[in-house]
Amino acid sequence: MAITLVNPTGLPTIDVYRQVSIASGSKQVFIAGQVAWDADGVTVGEGDLAAQVEQCYLNIATALAGAGASFDDVAKLTVHVVDWTPDKMPRLLEGITRASATLGMTPVPPATLLGVAALDVPEHLVEIEATAVVD
């Protein structure tokens, strides 16, 4: 495995991600920001942040598989949420939990969460991009 995830001493331990990923692989995979589209380009979960987060994670898993990778190879996630406020955290975590159950694993690479004013279309509440490294 090309990615080792760690929480160094002196940094807080966060349940849903690790603070550091160490990449030793030779092939980098950059996944475009994924939104809550199904395979036909139809928005899933309009108005439902948890459903859209779940779909984004499932889309990332599909994109990773297309590159011969999996969430085990993800070095970094960046999450963009429209009009972010801390009270949205339970819905975001619910979406991650649902995606984890579907995928049979819990993705915990380092992550950055950013609040944004808008995304590509008004129906999209979240966009998630990923960077992976594989051997």
C-alpha positions as semicolon CSV with decimal commas, in nm:
position;residue;x (nm);y (nm);z (nm)
1;M;0,000;0,000;0,000
2;A;0,139;0,337;-0,101
3;I;-0,037;0,546;0,167
4;T;0,021;0,537;0,542
5;L;-0,222;0,745;0,752
6;V;-0,109;0,876;1,091
7;N;-0,206;1,109;1,375
8;P;0,127;1,245;1,503
9;T;0,171;1,304;1,874
10;G;0,096;1,667;1,949
11;L;-0,196;1,696;1,704
12;P;-0,558;1,620;1,792
13;T;-0,707;1,285;1,696
14;I;-1,012;1,336;1,473
15;D;-1,252;1,047;1,422
16;V;-1,333;1,107;1,056
17;Y;-0,982;1,167;0,920
18;R;-0,612;1,137;0,998
19;Q;-0,388;1,442;1,021
20;V;-0,112;1,316;0,788
21;S;-0,076;1,081;0,495
22;I;0,264;0,955;0,387
23;A;0,282;0,855;0,021
24;S;0,544;0,613;-0,105
25;G;0,390;0,515;-0,438
26;S;0,497;0,623;-0,783
27;K;0,167;0,698;-0,963
28;Q;-0,041;1,001;-0,865
29;V;-0,416;1,006;-0,931
30;F;-0,607;1,335;-0,924
31;I;-0,986;1,302;-0,909
32;A;-1,188;1,601;-1,025
33;G;-1,432;1,740;-0,773
34;Q;-1,722;1,497;-0,757
35;V;-2,077;1,620;-0,708
36;A;-2,399;1,427;-0,644
37;W;-2,456;1,310;-1,000
38;D;-2,550;0,957;-1,087
39;A;-2,403;0,786;-1,395
40;D;-2,657;0,967;-1,616
41;G;-2,570;1,313;-1,482
42;V;-2,888;1,341;-1,272
43;T;-2,850;1,506;-0,931
44;V;-2,907;1,264;-0,643
45;G;-3,055;1,390;-0,315
46;E;-3,159;1,739;-0,416
47;G;-3,178;1,944;-0,095
48;D;-3,033;1,658;0,116
49;L;-2,671;1,716;0,224
50;A;-2,624;1,364;0,363
51;A;-2,747;1,200;0,040
52;Q;-2,524;1,425;-0,169
53;V;-2,215;1,355;0,046
54;E;-2,285;0,983;0,013
55;Q;-2,312;1,010;-0,367
56;C;-1,989;1,213;-0,387
57;Y;-1,799;0,943;-0,196
58;L;-1,948;0,670;-0,415
59;N;-1,847;0,868;-0,725
60;I;-1,493;0,905;-0,590
61;A;-1,479;0,528;-0,533
62;T;-1,589;0,473;-0,894
63;A;-1,329;0,719;-1,024
64;L;-1,057;0,557;-0,812
65;A;-1,148;0,211;-0,941
66;G;-1,121;0,345;-1,295
67;A;-0,762;0,444;-1,216
68;G;-0,679;0,110;-1,053
69;A;-0,698;0,259;-0,706
70;S;-0,924;0,257;-0,398
71;F;-0,986;0,472;-0,093
72;D;-0,684;0,297;0,064
73;D;-0,474;0,493;-0,186
74;V;-0,624;0,838;-0,115
75;A;-0,370;1,082;0,023
76;K;-0,602;1,386;0,057
77;L;-0,966;1,490;0,025
78;T;-1,096;1,844;-0,014
79;V;-1,464;1,897;0,066
80;H;-1,649;2,208;-0,052
81;V;-1,990;2,269;0,112
82;V;-2,228;2,545;0,004
83;D;-2,309;2,794;0,282
84;W;-2,122;2,587;0,541
85;T;-2,211;2,631;0,907
86;P;-2,109;2,397;1,192
87;D;-2,470;2,283;1,241
88;K;-2,438;2,099;0,906
89;M;-2,169;1,866;1,046
90;P;-2,411;1,588;1,155
91;R;-2,555;1,566;0,801
92;L;-2,206;1,563;0,649
93;L;-2,100;1,284;0,886
94;E;-2,420;1,092;0,813
95;G;-2,336;1,097;0,443
96;I;-1,984;0,970;0,510
97;T;-2,122;0,696;0,736
98;R;-2,372;0,585;0,471
99;A;-2,105;0,579;0,200
100;S;-1,873;0,386;0,433
101;A;-2,142;0,122;0,488
102;T;-2,200;0,087;0,113
103;L;-1,826;0,071;0,039
104;G;-1,751;-0,163;0,330
105;M;-1,479;0,063;0,471
106;T;-1,428;0,398;0,641
107;P;-1,232;0,652;0,436
108;V;-1,015;0,856;0,675
109;P;-0,744;1,033;0,470
110;P;-0,649;1,388;0,565
111;A;-0,930;1,621;0,464
112;T;-0,993;1,992;0,431
113;L;-1,347;2,127;0,466
114;L;-1,423;2,458;0,296
115;G;-1,740;2,662;0,292
116;V;-1,821;2,807;-0,049
117;A;-2,087;3,045;-0,179
118;A;-2,197;2,822;-0,467
119;L;-2,102;2,528;-0,686
120;D;-2,163;2,451;-1,055
121;V;-2,544;2,437;-1,029
122;P;-2,780;2,543;-0,748
123;E;-2,886;2,182;-0,677
124;H;-2,536;2,079;-0,570
125;L;-2,464;2,126;-0,201
126;V;-2,122;1,958;-0,184
127;E;-1,825;1,879;-0,407
128;I;-1,537;1,653;-0,302
129;E;-1,203;1,610;-0,477
130;A;-0,941;1,347;-0,408
131;T;-0,572;1,287;-0,463
132;A;-0,441;0,931;-0,452
133;V;-0,101;0,766;-0,482
134;V;-0,053;0,406;-0,593
135;D;0,248;0,182;-0,643
